[in-house]
Amino acid sequence: MSTLLLSLETSSPVCSVALHRVADGSLVGQSELRLEKSHSSHLSVLISQLLENSGHALQDLAAVALSDGPGSYTGLRIGAAAGKGLCYALDIPLLAVSTLQSLAYQVATTTAWPEQFLYCPMLDARRMEVYGAVYTHTGEEVLAPTPLLLDADTLAEQMAHHRLLFFGSGAAKFQPLLATTAQAGFLTGVVPSAVAVGALGVGAYQRQEFRDVAYYEPFYLKEVYTTTPKAK
């Protein structure tokens, strides 16, 4: 009987995979590689090694959960291709978990008195822009994922009534703008993880929130910037 959820996190420079039991959400194992631009050449290796090291095979997979974005366009495409390929080959369902929500889950579940804060993951975009969202400690969406242009008034409405924790690759460039704001706290070293994707993915699996394998596309949030080579 297929009993495991495989989760893939490829939205950032960290490439990670994890296995959870779908029955109770318990973590079986995880593996990650913090190496720039390694996803295309190492993702399949990480998956096979994790399965082998945990004593399991592809046939034990009940579903695949992907980090849905926003994040690196190339990374998300690589994760989607790998996940969809496995789902096609094994005839198992596909799940997608918001990258920002999984980041908030990571922090909320490791914070003392988590109910005292709102959680704002930020992923770096161009210049003074980030992809951000705001969640409660239970994962309720206060502000849906959106591009945010950072200035001293960004999220002022939320900070007027709550203490916010900021984290993720985009939070560092927001911190100087809020140097005197007591309602804002900043955490460093928080990166997307397949463990959080899998933990949320188990819930989605139990609720049967499956995605269409044929038509699934990651949530890029903004149109991808492309350039056309100049004619010679």
Coordinates of C-alpha atoms in Angstrom, one line a residue:
M1 CA 0.0 0.0 0.0
S2 CA 1.3 3.5 -0.9
T3 CA 1.8 5.3 2.4
L4 CA 4.2 8.2 1.8
L5 CA 4.0 11.8 0.6
L6 CA 7.1 13.1 -1.3
S7 CA 7.5 16.9 -1.1
L8 CA 9.8 19.0 -3.3
E9 CA 11.1 22.5 -2.5
T10 CA 12.8 24.1 -5.5
S11 CA 11.7 27.8 -5.2
S12 CA 14.9 29.1 -3.8
P13 CA 18.7 28.3 -4.1
V14 CA 18.1 25.5 -1.5
C15 CA 16.9 22.3 -3.2
S16 CA 15.2 20.0 -0.7
V17 CA 13.1 16.9 -0.5
A18 CA 11.2 15.2 2.3
L19 CA 9.0 12.2 3.0
H20 CA 6.0 12.2 5.3
R21 CA 3.5 9.4 6.2
V22 CA 0.1 10.4 4.9
A23 CA -1.7 8.6 7.8
D24 CA -0.3 10.8 10.6
G25 CA 1.9 13.4 9.0
S26 CA 5.1 12.1 10.7
L27 CA 8.4 12.9 9.1
V28 CA 10.2 9.9 7.6
G29 CA 13.3 11.7 6.3
Q30 CA 14.6 14.8 4.5
S31 CA 17.5 15.8 2.4
E32 CA 18.7 19.2 1.1
L33 CA 21.5 20.7 -1.0
R34 CA 22.5 24.4 -0.5
L35 CA 24.2 24.9 -3.8
E36 CA 23.4 27.5 -6.4
K37 CA 21.8 26.3 -9.6
S38 CA 21.9 22.7 -8.6
H39 CA 18.3 21.8 -8.9
S40 CA 18.3 20.4 -12.5
S41 CA 21.2 18.0 -11.9
H42 CA 20.6 17.0 -8.3
L43 CA 16.9 16.9 -7.6
S44 CA 16.4 13.4 -8.9
V45 CA 19.5 12.2 -7.1
L46 CA 18.2 13.6 -3.8
I47 CA 14.8 11.9 -4.3
S48 CA 16.4 8.5 -5.1
Q49 CA 18.9 8.7 -2.2
L50 CA 16.2 9.7 0.3
L51 CA 14.0 6.8 -0.7
E52 CA 16.9 4.4 -0.6
N53 CA 18.2 5.6 2.7
S54 CA 14.8 5.4 4.3
G55 CA 14.2 1.9 3.0
H56 CA 11.4 2.8 0.6
A57 CA 10.8 2.8 -3.2
L58 CA 8.9 4.9 -5.6
Q59 CA 6.0 2.5 -5.4
D60 CA 5.5 3.6 -1.7
L61 CA 4.5 7.1 -2.8
A62 CA 0.9 8.0 -2.4
A63 CA 1.3 11.6 -3.7
V64 CA 3.8 14.3 -4.5
A65 CA 3.6 17.8 -3.0
L66 CA 5.3 20.8 -4.7
S67 CA 6.3 24.2 -3.4
D68 CA 3.9 26.2 -5.5
G69 CA 5.6 29.6 -5.5
P70 CA 6.2 32.4 -5.8
G71 CA 10.0 32.0 -6.1
S72 CA 12.6 31.3 -8.7
Y73 CA 11.0 30.8 -12.1
T74 CA 13.6 28.2 -13.2
G75 CA 13.5 26.4 -9.8
L76 CA 9.7 26.2 -9.8
R77 CA 9.7 24.9 -13.3
I78 CA 12.2 22.2 -12.4
G79 CA 10.2 21.1 -9.4
A80 CA 7.0 21.1 -11.4
A81 CA 8.5 19.0 -14.2
A82 CA 9.9 16.4 -11.7
G83 CA 6.7 16.2 -9.7
K84 CA 4.4 15.9 -12.6
G85 CA 6.6 13.3 -14.2
L86 CA 6.4 11.2 -11.0
C87 CA 2.7 11.6 -10.8
Y88 CA 2.2 10.5 -14.4
A89 CA 4.5 7.5 -14.1
L90 CA 3.1 6.3 -10.8
D91 CA -0.5 7.4 -11.4
I92 CA -0.7 9.3 -8.1
P93 CA -2.1 12.7 -7.2
L94 CA -0.3 16.1 -7.2
L95 CA -0.5 18.7 -4.5
A96 CA 0.7 22.2 -4.4
V97 CA 1.6 24.2 -1.3
S98 CA 2.2 28.0 -1.2
T99 CA 5.9 28.8 -0.7
L100 CA 5.0 31.7 1.5
Q101 CA 2.5 29.8 3.6
S102 CA 5.0 27.0 4.2
L103 CA 7.6 29.6 5.3
A104 CA 5.1 31.0 7.8
Y105 CA 4.4 27.5 9.0
Q106 CA 8.1 26.9 9.6
V107 CA 8.4 30.0 11.8
A108 CA 5.0 29.7 13.6
T109 CA 5.6 26.2 14.7
T110 CA 9.0 27.0 16.2
T111 CA 8.0 30.3 17.9
A112 CA 7.3 30.6 21.6
W113 CA 3.8 32.0 22.2
P114 CA 3.0 32.0 18.5
E115 CA -0.4 33.5 18.9
Q116 CA 1.2 36.8 19.9
F117 CA 2.4 37.5 16.3
L118 CA 1.4 37.7 12.7
Y119 CA 3.9 36.1 10.3
C120 CA 5.1 37.8 7.1
P121 CA 7.4 35.8 4.8
M122 CA 9.1 37.9 2.2
L123 CA 10.9 36.6 -0.9
D124 CA 13.3 38.9 -2.7
A125 CA 12.2 40.3 -6.0
R126 CA 13.6 43.2 -8.0
R127 CA 15.1 46.3 -6.3
M128 CA 12.9 47.3 -3.4
E129 CA 10.2 44.8 -4.2
V130 CA 9.4 41.5 -2.5
Y131 CA 6.7 38.8 -2.7
G132 CA 5.0 38.8 0.6
A133 CA 2.0 37.6 2.6
V134 CA 0.7 37.7 6.1
Y135 CA -0.6 34.8 8.1
T136 CA -1.8 34.1 11.6
H137 CA -0.1 31.4 13.7
T138 CA -2.8 28.9 12.6
G139 CA -2.1 29.6 8.9
E140 CA -5.1 31.8 8.3
E141 CA -4.4 34.2 5.4
V142 CA -4.5 37.9 6.5
L143 CA -2.9 39.2 3.4
A144 CA -2.8 37.0 0.3
P145 CA 0.5 36.6 -1.6
T146 CA 1.2 39.8 -3.4
P147 CA 4.1 41.9 -4.8
L148 CA 5.0 44.6 -2.2
L149 CA 7.0 47.7 -3.0
L150 CA 8.8 48.4 0.2
D151 CA 8.8 51.8 2.0
A152 CA 8.2 52.9 5.6
D153 CA 4.5 52.6 5.3
T154 CA 4.4 49.1 3.8
L155 CA 2.1 46.9 6.0
A156 CA 1.5 49.9 8.4
E157 CA -2.2 48.8 8.7
Q158 CA -1.3 45.4 10.0
M159 CA 1.4 46.7 12.3
A160 CA -1.0 49.2 13.8
H161 CA -2.8 46.4 15.5
H162 CA -0.3 43.4 15.7
R163 CA 3.3 42.5 16.2
L164 CA 4.7 41.1 12.9
L165 CA 7.6 38.8 12.4
F166 CA 9.4 39.2 9.1
F167 CA 11.7 36.6 7.5
G168 CA 12.8 35.1 4.2
S169 CA 15.2 36.3 1.5
G170 CA 13.4 39.7 1.1
A171 CA 13.1 40.7 4.8
A172 CA 16.7 42.1 5.1
K173 CA 16.0 45.0 2.8
F174 CA 12.8 45.9 4.7
Q175 CA 14.5 46.0 8.1
P176 CA 16.3 49.4 7.8
L177 CA 13.0 51.0 6.9
L178 CA 11.5 49.9 10.2
A179 CA 14.4 50.5 12.5
T180 CA 12.3 52.4 15.0
T181 CA 9.1 50.3 14.7
A182 CA 8.6 48.3 17.9
Q183 CA 5.9 46.2 16.2
A184 CA 8.3 44.6 13.8
G185 CA 10.7 41.7 14.5
F186 CA 13.1 40.2 12.0
L187 CA 14.5 36.7 11.8
T188 CA 17.5 35.6 9.7
G189 CA 18.4 32.2 8.2
V190 CA 14.8 31.1 7.3
V191 CA 14.8 29.4 4.0
P192 CA 12.1 27.4 2.2
S193 CA 12.1 23.7 3.2
A194 CA 10.4 20.6 1.8
V195 CA 9.7 19.5 5.4
A196 CA 7.2 22.4 5.8
V197 CA 5.8 21.8 2.3
G198 CA 5.2 18.1 3.2
A199 CA 3.6 18.9 6.6
L200 CA 1.1 21.2 4.9
G201 CA 0.8 18.8 2.0
V202 CA -0.4 16.0 4.2
G203 CA -3.3 18.1 5.3
A204 CA -4.1 18.9 1.7
Y205 CA -3.8 15.2 0.8
Q206 CA -6.3 14.3 3.5
R207 CA -8.7 16.9 2.2
Q208 CA -8.1 15.6 -1.3
E209 CA -7.1 19.0 -2.6
F210 CA -5.5 17.5 -5.7
R211 CA -4.2 19.5 -8.7
D212 CA -4.6 18.6 -12.4
V213 CA -1.4 17.0 -13.3
A214 CA -1.7 17.8 -17.0
Y215 CA -2.5 21.5 -16.6
Y216 CA -0.7 22.5 -13.3
E217 CA 1.6 25.5 -13.5
P218 CA 3.4 27.0 -10.5
F219 CA 2.2 30.3 -9.0
Y220 CA 4.7 32.8 -10.3
L221 CA 2.7 35.7 -8.9
K222 CA 4.1 38.0 -11.7
E223 CA 4.7 37.5 -15.3
V224 CA 8.1 36.2 -16.1
Y225 CA 10.5 38.8 -17.5
T226 CA 12.0 37.8 -20.8
T227 CA 14.2 39.6 -23.3
T228 CA 14.4 39.2 -27.1
P229 CA 17.9 39.1 -28.6
K230 CA 18.6 42.1 -30.9
A231 CA 18.8 41.4 -34.6
K232 CA 22.3 41.5 -35.9

